[in-house]
Coordinates of C-alpha atoms and ligand atoms in Angstrom, one line a residue:
X1 CA 18.8 37.5 46.8
X2 CA 18.9 34.7 44.2
X3 CA 17.2 35.2 40.9
X4 CA 15.9 32.5 38.5
X5 CA 14.4 33.1 35.1
X6 CA 11.9 30.9 33.3
X7 CA 9.0 31.7 31.0
X8 CA 6.1 33.8 32.3
X9 CA 2.8 32.3 31.3
X10 CA 0.6 34.8 33.0
X11 CA 1.6 38.3 33.4
X12 CA 1.1 39.6 37.0
X13 CA 3.2 40.3 40.0
X14 CA 3.2 38.5 43.4
X15 CA 5.1 38.8 46.6
X16 CA 4.8 36.3 49.4
X17 CA 6.1 33.2 51.0
X18 CA 7.2 30.1 49.2
X19 CA 5.4 26.8 49.7
X20 CA 7.3 23.8 48.2
X21 CA 4.7 21.5 46.5
X22 CA 4.8 18.1 48.2
X23 CA 3.6 15.3 46.1
X24 CA 1.4 13.1 48.3
X25 CA 3.2 9.8 47.8
X26 CA 4.4 7.5 50.5
X27 CA 7.4 5.3 50.0
X28 CA 7.3 2.2 52.1
X29 CA 10.1 0.0 53.4
X30 CA 9.7 -3.5 54.8
X31 CA 10.9 -3.5 58.4
X32 CA 11.0 -6.4 60.8
X33 CA 9.1 -5.8 64.1
X34 CA 9.2 -7.8 67.3
X35 CA 6.2 -6.2 69.1
X36 CA 3.3 -7.2 66.9
X37 CA 0.7 -5.9 69.3
X38 CA 2.3 -2.5 69.3
X39 CA 2.3 -2.5 65.5
X40 CA -1.4 -3.4 65.5
X41 CA -2.1 -0.5 67.9
X42 CA -0.2 1.9 65.5
X43 CA -2.3 0.7 62.7
X44 CA -5.6 1.1 64.6
X45 CA -4.6 4.8 65.5
X46 CA -3.7 5.5 61.9
X47 CA -7.0 4.0 60.6
X48 CA -8.9 6.1 63.1
X49 CA -7.1 9.3 62.0
X50 CA -7.8 8.4 58.4
X51 CA -11.5 7.9 59.0
X52 CA -11.6 11.2 60.8
X53 CA -9.9 13.0 57.9
X54 CA -12.2 11.4 55.4
X55 CA -15.3 12.4 57.2
X56 CA -13.9 16.0 57.3
X57 CA -13.2 15.9 53.5
X58 CA -16.7 14.5 52.9
X59 CA -18.3 17.4 54.8
X60 CA -16.2 19.9 52.9
X61 CA -17.0 18.2 49.5
X62 CA -20.7 18.1 50.4
X63 CA -20.7 21.9 50.9
X64 CA -18.5 22.7 47.9
X65 CA -19.3 20.3 45.2
X66 CA -22.6 18.7 46.2
X67 CA -23.7 15.2 47.4
X68 CA -23.1 13.3 44.1
X69 CA -19.4 14.3 44.0
X70 CA -19.0 13.9 47.8
X71 CA -20.2 10.3 47.7
X72 CA -16.8 8.9 46.8
X73 CA -15.5 9.9 50.2
X74 CA -18.3 7.9 51.8
X75 CA -17.2 4.9 49.7
X76 CA -13.6 5.5 51.0
X77 CA -14.9 5.5 54.6
X78 CA -16.6 2.2 54.0
X79 CA -13.5 0.7 52.3
X80 CA -11.4 1.5 55.4
X81 CA -13.7 -0.6 57.5
X82 CA -13.9 -3.5 55.0
X83 CA -13.3 -6.8 56.7
X84 CA -11.4 -8.6 53.9
X85 CA -9.1 -5.6 53.6
X86 CA -8.4 -5.3 57.3
X87 CA -7.9 -9.1 57.8
X88 CA -5.3 -9.1 55.0
X89 CA -3.3 -6.3 56.7
X90 CA -3.5 -7.9 60.2
X91 CA -2.5 -11.3 58.7
X92 CA 0.6 -9.9 57.0
X93 CA 1.7 -8.1 60.2
X94 CA 1.2 -11.3 62.3
X95 CA 2.5 -13.9 60.0
X96 CA 5.5 -12.0 58.6
X97 CA 6.3 -9.8 61.7
X98 CA 6.5 -6.7 59.6
X99 CA 5.7 -3.1 60.0
X100 CA 2.1 -1.9 59.4
X101 CA 3.1 0.4 56.5
X102 CA 4.4 -2.6 54.5
X103 CA 1.3 -4.7 55.3
X104 CA -1.0 -1.9 54.1
X105 CA 1.1 -1.4 50.9
X106 CA 1.1 -5.1 50.0
X107 CA -2.7 -5.4 50.7
X108 CA -3.3 -2.2 48.6
X109 CA -1.4 -3.7 45.7
X110 CA -3.2 -7.0 45.9
X111 CA -6.6 -5.5 46.1
X112 CA -5.9 -2.9 43.4
X113 CA -4.8 -5.6 41.1
X114 CA -7.9 -7.7 41.9
X115 CA -10.2 -4.7 41.2
X116 CA -8.4 -3.8 38.0
X117 CA -8.8 -7.3 36.6
X118 CA -12.6 -7.3 37.0
X119 CA -14.8 -6.9 33.9
X120 CA -17.1 -4.3 35.4
X121 CA -15.9 -0.7 34.8
X122 CA -17.3 0.4 38.1
X123 CA -15.3 -2.2 40.0
X124 CA -12.1 -1.4 38.0
X125 CA -12.3 2.1 39.1
X126 CA -12.2 0.9 42.8
X127 CA -8.6 0.0 42.1
X128 CA -7.6 3.7 42.4
X129 CA -9.7 4.1 45.5
X130 CA -8.1 1.3 47.4
X131 CA -4.7 2.8 46.6
X132 CA -5.9 6.2 47.7
X133 CA -7.2 5.1 51.1
X134 CA -4.1 2.9 51.7
X135 CA -1.8 5.8 51.0
X136 CA -3.7 7.9 53.5
X137 CA -3.3 5.2 56.2
X138 CA 0.5 4.9 55.3
X139 CA 0.9 8.7 55.6
X140 CA -0.8 8.7 58.9
X141 CA 1.3 5.8 60.1
X142 CA 4.3 8.0 59.3
X143 CA 2.6 10.7 61.3
X144 CA 2.8 12.8 58.1
X145 CA -0.5 14.5 58.2
X146 CA -1.9 15.0 54.6
X147 CA -3.0 18.5 55.4
X148 CA 0.1 19.6 57.2
X149 CA 1.9 22.6 55.7
X150 CA -1.3 24.1 54.6
X151 CA -1.9 27.5 56.2
X152 CA -4.4 30.1 55.7
X153 CA -1.8 32.4 54.3
X154 CA -1.6 32.7 50.5
X155 CA 1.6 31.3 49.1
X156 CA 3.8 31.0 46.0
X157 CA 3.6 27.3 45.0
X158 CA 7.0 26.1 43.8
X159 CA 7.3 22.7 42.2
X160 CA 9.3 20.6 39.8
X161 CA 6.2 20.4 37.5
X162 CA 2.5 20.2 38.2
X163 CA 0.1 17.8 36.4
X164 CA -3.3 19.3 35.5
X165 CA -5.0 17.0 38.1
X166 CA -2.6 18.4 40.8
X167 CA -3.2 22.0 39.7
X168 CA -7.0 21.6 39.7
X169 CA -7.0 20.2 43.3
X170 CA -5.0 23.1 44.7
X171 CA -7.1 25.4 46.9
X172 CA -7.2 28.4 44.6
X173 CA -7.9 30.9 47.4
X174 CA -4.5 30.1 48.8
X175 CA -2.3 30.4 45.8
X176 CA -0.5 33.7 45.0
X177 CA 1.6 32.4 42.1
X178 CA 3.0 29.2 40.5
X179 CA 6.6 28.6 39.7
X180 CA 7.8 25.3 38.2
X181 CA 11.3 24.1 37.4
X182 CA 10.0 22.3 34.2
X183 CA 6.9 22.5 32.1
X184 CA 6.0 24.3 29.0
X185 CA 3.9 27.3 28.2
X186 CA 1.2 25.5 26.3
X187 CA 0.7 22.9 29.0
X188 CA -2.7 22.6 30.7
X189 CA -1.1 23.7 33.9
X190 CA -0.1 27.0 32.3
X191 CA -3.6 27.3 30.9
X192 CA -5.1 26.7 34.3
X193 CA -2.8 29.4 35.8
X194 CA -4.2 31.9 33.2
X195 CA -7.7 30.9 34.1
X196 CA -7.0 31.3 37.7
X197 CA -5.7 34.8 37.1
X198 CA -2.5 34.3 38.9
X199 CA 1.1 35.0 37.9
X200 CA 2.8 31.9 36.7
X201 CA 6.3 31.0 35.6
X202 CA 7.4 27.7 34.1
X203 CA 10.9 26.3 33.3
X204 CA 12.8 28.1 36.1
X205 CA 15.4 25.3 35.7
X206 CA 16.7 22.4 37.8
X207 CA 18.8 24.6 40.2
X208 CA 15.7 26.4 41.2
X209 CA 14.5 23.3 43.0
X210 CA 17.7 23.3 45.2
X211 CA 17.1 27.0 46.1
X212 CA 13.6 26.9 47.4
X213 CA 12.6 26.4 51.0
X214 CA 9.2 26.6 52.7
X215 CA 8.5 30.0 54.2
X216 CA 11.2 32.0 52.4
X217 CA 10.0 35.3 51.0
X218 CA 10.0 35.7 47.2
X219 CA 8.8 37.9 44.4
X220 CA 7.4 36.7 41.1
X221 CA 7.3 38.7 37.9
X222 CA 5.0 36.8 35.5
X223 CA 5.8 39.3 32.8
X224 CA 9.6 38.8 32.7
X225 CA 9.5 35.2 34.0
X226 CA 11.7 36.1 36.9
X227 CA 11.5 34.8 40.5
X228 CA 13.5 36.5 43.2
X229 CA 14.2 34.5 46.3
X230 CA 14.8 36.7 49.4
X231 CA 14.6 39.8 47.2
X232 CA 16.6 42.8 48.4
X233 CA 14.8 46.0 49.4
X234 CA 15.3 47.7 46.0
X235 CA 13.8 44.7 44.1
X236 CA 10.9 44.4 46.6
X237 CA 10.0 48.0 46.2
X238 CA 10.3 47.8 42.4
X239 CA 8.0 44.8 42.3
X240 CA 5.5 46.5 44.6
X241 CA 5.4 49.5 42.3
X242 CA 5.0 47.3 39.2
X243 CA 2.3 45.3 41.0
X244 CA 0.4 48.5 41.6
X245 CA 0.8 49.8 38.0
X246 CA -0.3 46.4 36.7
X247 CA -3.4 46.4 38.9
X248 CA -4.2 50.0 37.8
X249 CA -3.8 49.0 34.1
X250 CA -6.2 46.0 34.6
X251 CA -8.6 48.3 36.4
X252 CA -8.6 50.6 33.4
X253 CA -9.5 47.8 31.1
X254 CA -12.6 47.3 33.3
X255 CA -13.9 50.5 31.6
X256 CA -14.3 48.4 28.4
X257 CA -17.0 46.3 30.0
X258 CA -20.3 46.6 28.1
X259 CA -18.5 48.0 25.1
X260 CA -18.6 46.3 21.7
X261 CA -15.8 44.2 20.1
X262 CA -15.7 46.4 17.0
X263 CA -12.8 47.7 15.0
X264 CA -12.3 51.4 14.1
X265 CA -13.8 50.7 10.7
X266 CA -16.8 48.8 12.0
X267 CA -15.9 45.1 11.8
X268 CA -17.4 43.1 14.7
X269 CA -16.1 39.9 16.3
X270 CA -17.2 37.7 19.2
X271 CA -14.9 37.5 22.1
X272 CA -15.8 34.4 24.2
X273 CA -14.1 32.8 27.2
X274 CA -12.5 29.4 27.9
X275 CA -13.4 27.6 31.1
X276 CA -12.4 24.4 32.8
X277 CA -15.4 24.1 35.2
X278 CA -18.5 25.5 36.6
X279 CA -16.6 27.6 39.1
X280 CA -15.0 29.7 36.4
X281 CA -18.3 31.2 35.3
X282 CA -17.9 34.0 37.8
X283 CA -14.7 35.1 36.0
X284 CA -16.5 34.9 32.6
X285 CA -19.3 37.2 33.7
X286 CA -16.9 39.5 35.6
X287 CA -14.9 40.0 32.4
X288 CA -17.9 40.5 30.2
X289 CA -17.3 37.7 27.8
X290 CA -19.9 37.3 25.1
X291 CA -20.2 33.6 25.6
X292 CA -18.2 30.5 26.4
X293 CA -16.1 29.3 23.4
X294 CA -14.6 26.3 25.1
X295 CA -15.7 24.5 28.2
X296 CA -13.0 21.8 28.7
X297 CA -15.4 19.2 30.0
X298 CA -12.6 16.8 30.8
X299 CA -12.0 18.7 34.0
X300 CA -15.3 17.2 35.3
X301 CA -13.6 13.9 34.9
X302 CA -10.2 15.0 36.3
X303 CA -11.8 16.4 39.5
X304 CA -13.8 13.2 40.1
X305 CA -12.5 9.9 41.3
X306 CA -14.9 7.9 39.2
X307 CA -16.7 8.4 35.9
X308 CA -19.1 11.3 36.3
X309 CA -22.6 10.1 35.9
X310 CA -25.1 11.5 33.4
X311 CA -26.9 13.3 36.3
X312 CA -23.7 14.9 37.5
X313 CA -22.7 16.1 34.1
X314 CA -26.2 17.3 33.3
X315 CA -26.2 19.4 36.5
X316 CA -22.9 21.0 35.6
X317 CA -23.8 21.7 32.0
X318 CA -27.2 23.0 32.9
X319 CA -25.7 25.4 35.5
X320 CA -23.3 26.8 32.9
X321 CA -26.0 27.3 30.3
X322 CA -28.4 28.9 32.8
X323 CA -25.7 31.2 34.2
X324 CA -24.9 32.4 30.7
X325 CA -28.6 33.2 30.2
X326 CA -29.0 32.6 26.5
X327 CA -25.4 33.5 25.5
X328 CA -23.6 30.9 23.4
X329 CA -21.9 28.1 25.4
X330 CA -19.7 25.7 23.5
X331 CA -18.9 22.5 25.4
X332 CA -16.2 20.3 24.2
X333 CA -16.6 16.6 24.6
X334 CA -14.2 14.6 26.7
X335 CA -10.5 15.3 25.8
X336 CA -8.8 12.9 28.1
X337 CA -5.4 11.2 27.5
X338 CA -1.9 12.6 26.8
X339 CA -1.1 14.9 29.7
X340 CA -4.6 14.7 31.1
X341 CA -4.6 11.3 32.8
X342 CA -7.4 10.0 35.0
X343 CA -6.6 6.8 37.1
X344 CA -10.0 5.3 36.8
X345 CA -9.8 5.2 33.0
X346 CA -6.9 2.7 33.4
X347 CA -5.3 3.9 30.2
X348 CA -2.1 2.0 29.2
X349 CA 1.2 3.8 29.4
X350 CA 2.1 4.9 25.8
X351 CA 5.4 5.7 24.1
X352 CA 3.9 8.8 22.4
X353 CA 0.8 9.8 24.4
X354 CA 0.2 13.0 22.4
X355 CA -0.1 10.9 19.3
X356 CA -1.9 8.2 21.2
X357 CA -5.2 7.0 22.5
X358 CA -6.9 10.2 23.5
X359 CA -9.9 12.5 23.1
X360 CA -12.4 11.5 20.4
X361 CA -10.4 8.2 19.8
X362 CA -11.4 7.1 23.4
X363 CA -15.0 8.3 22.8
X364 CA -15.5 6.5 19.6
X365 CA -14.1 3.2 21.0
X366 CA -15.9 3.5 24.3
X367 CA -19.4 4.7 23.2
X368 CA -20.8 4.0 26.7
X369 CA -18.7 7.0 28.0
X370 CA -19.4 9.1 24.9
X371 CA -23.2 8.5 24.9
X372 CA -23.5 9.3 28.6
X373 CA -21.9 12.6 28.0
X374 CA -23.9 13.4 24.9
X375 CA -27.2 12.5 26.7
X376 CA -26.2 14.9 29.5
X377 CA -25.3 17.6 26.9
X378 CA -28.5 17.3 24.9
X379 CA -30.7 17.2 28.1
X380 CA -28.9 20.4 29.2
X381 CA -29.5 22.0 25.8
X382 CA -33.1 22.7 26.8
X383 CA -31.7 25.3 29.3
X384 CA -29.7 27.6 27.0
X385 CA -27.8 28.2 23.8
X386 CA -25.6 25.1 23.5
X387 CA -22.9 24.2 20.9
X388 CA -21.1 20.8 21.1
X389 CA -17.6 20.6 19.9
X390 CA -15.5 17.5 19.2
X391 CA -11.7 17.4 19.8
X392 CA -8.8 15.8 17.8
X393 CA -10.6 15.3 14.6
X394 CA -8.5 14.0 11.7
X395 CA -11.0 12.5 9.2
X396 CA -14.4 12.7 7.6
X397 CA -15.3 9.2 8.8
X398 CA -14.7 10.1 12.4
X399 CA -17.2 13.0 12.0
X400 CA -19.7 10.7 10.2
X401 CA -19.5 8.3 13.2
X402 CA -19.9 11.2 15.7
X403 CA -22.9 12.6 13.9
X404 CA -24.6 9.1 13.8
X405 CA -24.1 8.7 17.5
X406 CA -25.6 12.2 18.2
X407 CA -28.6 11.2 16.1
X408 CA -28.9 7.9 18.1
X409 CA -28.8 9.8 21.4
X410 CA -31.4 12.3 20.2
X411 CA -33.7 9.5 19.1
X412 CA -33.3 7.8 22.5
X413 CA -34.1 11.0 24.3
X414 CA -37.1 11.6 22.1
X415 CA -38.4 8.0 22.8
X416 CA -37.9 8.6 26.5
X417 CA -39.9 11.9 26.2
X418 CA -36.9 13.9 27.4
X419 CA -36.8 17.6 26.2
X420 CA -33.8 18.9 24.3
X421 CA -33.2 21.8 21.9
X422 CA -33.3 21.4 18.1
X423 CA -30.8 24.2 17.7
X424 CA -27.7 22.7 19.1
X425 CA -24.8 23.7 16.9
X426 CA -22.2 21.0 16.2
X427 CA -18.6 21.9 15.6
X428 CA -15.1 20.5 15.5
X429 CA -11.8 21.5 16.7
X430 CA -9.2 22.2 14.0
X431 CA -6.2 21.1 16.0
X432 CA -4.5 18.6 13.7
X433 CA -2.9 19.5 10.4
X434 CA -5.1 16.8 8.8
X435 CA -8.3 18.6 9.8
X436 CA -7.0 21.9 8.5
X437 CA -5.9 20.4 5.2
X438 CA -9.3 18.7 4.6
X439 CA -11.3 21.6 6.1
X440 CA -13.1 21.9 2.7
X441 CA -14.5 18.4 3.3
X442 CA -15.3 18.9 7.0
X443 CA -16.9 22.4 6.8
X444 CA -20.1 21.3 5.0
X445 CA -20.7 18.7 7.8
X446 CA -20.6 21.2 10.7
X447 CA -21.9 24.6 12.0
X448 CA -18.5 25.8 13.1
X449 CA -14.8 25.3 13.5
X450 CA -12.7 26.2 16.5
X451 CA -9.0 26.3 16.0
X452 CA -7.1 24.6 18.8
X453 CA -3.7 26.3 18.3
X454 CA -2.1 24.6 21.2
X455 CA -2.3 21.2 19.6
X456 CA -2.2 22.5 16.1
X457 CA 1.2 24.0 17.0
X458 CA 2.5 20.8 18.5
X459 CA 1.4 18.6 15.6
X460 CA 2.4 21.1 12.8
X461 CA 5.9 21.8 14.2
X462 CA 6.4 18.3 15.6
X463 CA 7.1 19.7 19.1
X464 CA 5.6 18.0 22.1
X465 CA 3.8 20.7 24.0
X466 CA 4.8 19.1 27.3
X467 CA 8.5 19.2 26.6
X468 CA 10.2 22.2 28.2
X469 CA 13.4 21.7 26.2
X470 CA 11.6 22.6 23.0
X471 CA 10.5 26.1 24.0
X472 CA 13.1 27.7 21.7
X473 CA 11.8 25.6 18.7
X474 CA 8.2 26.5 19.2
X475 CA 7.5 29.5 17.0
X476 CA 3.8 30.1 17.6
X477 CA 3.7 32.6 14.8
X478 CA 5.2 30.0 12.3
X479 CA 3.9 30.6 8.8
X480 CA 2.7 27.0 8.5
X481 CA 0.4 27.5 11.5
X482 CA -1.0 30.8 10.2
X483 CA -1.5 29.3 6.7
X484 CA -3.5 26.4 8.1
X485 CA -5.7 28.7 10.1
X486 CA -6.3 30.9 7.0
X487 CA -7.1 27.9 4.9
X488 CA -9.6 26.7 7.5
X489 CA -11.2 30.1 7.7
X490 CA -11.6 30.3 3.9
X491 CA -13.1 26.8 3.7
X492 CA -15.4 27.4 6.7
X493 CA -16.9 30.5 5.1
X494 CA -17.2 28.9 1.7
X495 CA -19.5 26.3 3.2
X496 CA -21.5 28.5 5.5
X497 CA -19.7 27.6 8.8
X498 CA -18.2 30.1 11.2
X499 CA -14.8 29.8 12.7
X500 CA -13.2 30.7 16.0
X501 CA -9.9 30.3 17.7
X502 CA -9.9 28.8 21.2
X503 CA -6.2 27.9 21.6
X504 CA -3.9 30.2 23.6
X505 CA -2.9 32.0 20.4
X506 CA -6.3 33.6 20.3
X507 CA -5.2 35.9 23.1
X508 CA -2.0 37.0 21.4
X509 CA -2.8 40.6 20.6
X510 CA 0.1 40.9 18.2
X511 CA -1.9 38.6 15.9
X512 CA -5.4 40.0 16.4
X513 CA -5.3 42.1 13.3
X514 CA -4.0 39.1 11.2
X515 CA -6.9 37.0 12.5
X516 CA -9.5 39.6 11.7
X517 CA -8.1 39.9 8.2
X518 CA -8.4 36.1 7.8
X519 CA -12.1 36.5 8.7
X520 CA -12.0 34.8 12.1
X521 CA -15.4 35.3 13.6
X522 CA -14.7 34.5 17.3
X523 CA -11.8 34.5 19.6
X524 CA -12.2 32.5 22.8
X525 CA -9.6 33.3 25.5
X526 CA -9.0 32.9 29.2
X527 CA -11.6 35.1 31.0
X528 CA -8.8 37.3 32.2
X529 CA -7.8 38.2 28.6
X530 CA -11.3 39.1 27.3
X531 CA -10.9 42.8 27.9
X532 CA -7.3 43.0 26.7
X533 CA -8.4 41.4 23.4
X534 CA -11.4 43.8 23.2
X535 CA -9.0 46.7 23.7
X536 CA -6.8 45.4 20.8
X537 CA -9.8 44.9 18.5
X538 CA -11.1 48.5 19.2
X539 CA -7.7 49.9 18.1
X540 CA -7.5 48.1 14.8
X541 CA -8.4 49.7 11.5
X542 CA -8.9 47.1 8.7
X543 CA -9.6 49.8 6.1
X544 CA -5.9 50.7 6.0
Ligands
LIG601 C1 -5.9 23.5 21.8 O1 -5.3 22.4 21.6 O2 -5.5 24.6 21.3 C2 -7.1 23.5 22.7 C3 -7.8 24.6 22.9 O3 -7.3 22.4 23.5 P1 -6.4 21.9 24.7 O4 -5.5 23.0 25.1 O5 -7.4 21.6 25.8 O6 -5.8 20.7 24.2
LIG602 MG1 -6.2 20.5 22.1

């Protein structure tokens, strides 16, 4: 048995086989070939296999995410048959007597560059598509089937680190647990693990990567942050027992369903849930959340290979609002950038992405993207109780611009005769120290604040939330953070706004009493933490 210790980011136990996460990248070498016809035949076979896989993926996507989202794979199937693309590959093989992999890679690069340099945003986005289909052909040339290694058995995914876009694409029904060598507990990957309700450990260390092999049996303790590779009998039975106790405890919490979030002395609070997509609603309802306090809408963009259209977004928002049947649903506008990268945005590489071009800064400089989202949101508002929230606010002038754009969108919808609700609450995230410090100026302009403690922590303590080396310096209970929250709560209430917390700290039950004493009105947490926080609230007595 070998044991590694990292940081548990979702407490639960798992036992099962390891699956080492393979990044789907192909490295290509230039190789001289004598038999050009044989090379062309290899290429034809790989193309045929790629087309077959794409049609399978298209059918799966059609069933799971609908026609609009599946369309991209139809485009990929067409691209694979494109004459110019194919002629270029054939020419390179014939004129340079090189291997097909190399010819495909060079063609992909040339075409991707050509697309990226076009003025039209739609054509620019094709740059990522041509790379995608080319990588598929290259993998098939190497007879490395994309889907190989996937089995029906649930596995413990082990990786160096996982990007949010990689996590979101994993088949959730096949993941028992995550363990990564690097990563940090406030990363979006950790947040996704909590949303997925599976044990997760980050920062198991570099040596962990050398010790993992596909198919090896392992035990994961998300409470202690330990992973046991080939555990001995005693450890296995201890983990089995702990797993059962854990499940029993979580079952007990189920008895709190339908009960109020009220303290012993009668103070009530809202406990809402955070989601990253429409498919998390089941968990929200199953855990009896009073509403949705944060819908991270950027995951619609992360899951897509092109800008989601107004119709696609409208359908997703409408579905969430309808499913919540009149309960509050707060949808946060696009928060892309930093660790949440999307190829088709073609964002420049930055020295300090967390301090860079992200979130509202993108929306305010690319109003086409922002207005498409706002139109979809306001249209969906006719189907439920919507609140719209804006991320990464640092100034009054940003908020003035945002509100003016909202008015423009509403006027356009009115002119088009499109229905929308007049009661949409507007709020901002308090996730920069600047917003907290000027919260007295911002509060009169909004209906609510929602404190994003994940970013507020990184900016207040000057600790990059992605940097695993800084874990020991990140004191989430730091007085500076708590003071900023308290100051924001006071200013919100003085100006008639309400205030919630939607960062991960909202689920830290050692702080629930402190938050209630500050007057926090709402805590929005991963669906799996709703009942745990309700339990904490019901055991607090503020009269003492
Ligand atoms: C936060 O920063 O606390 C937050 C809720 O937003 P995100 O984690 O998506 O940045
Ligand atoms: Mg944030």
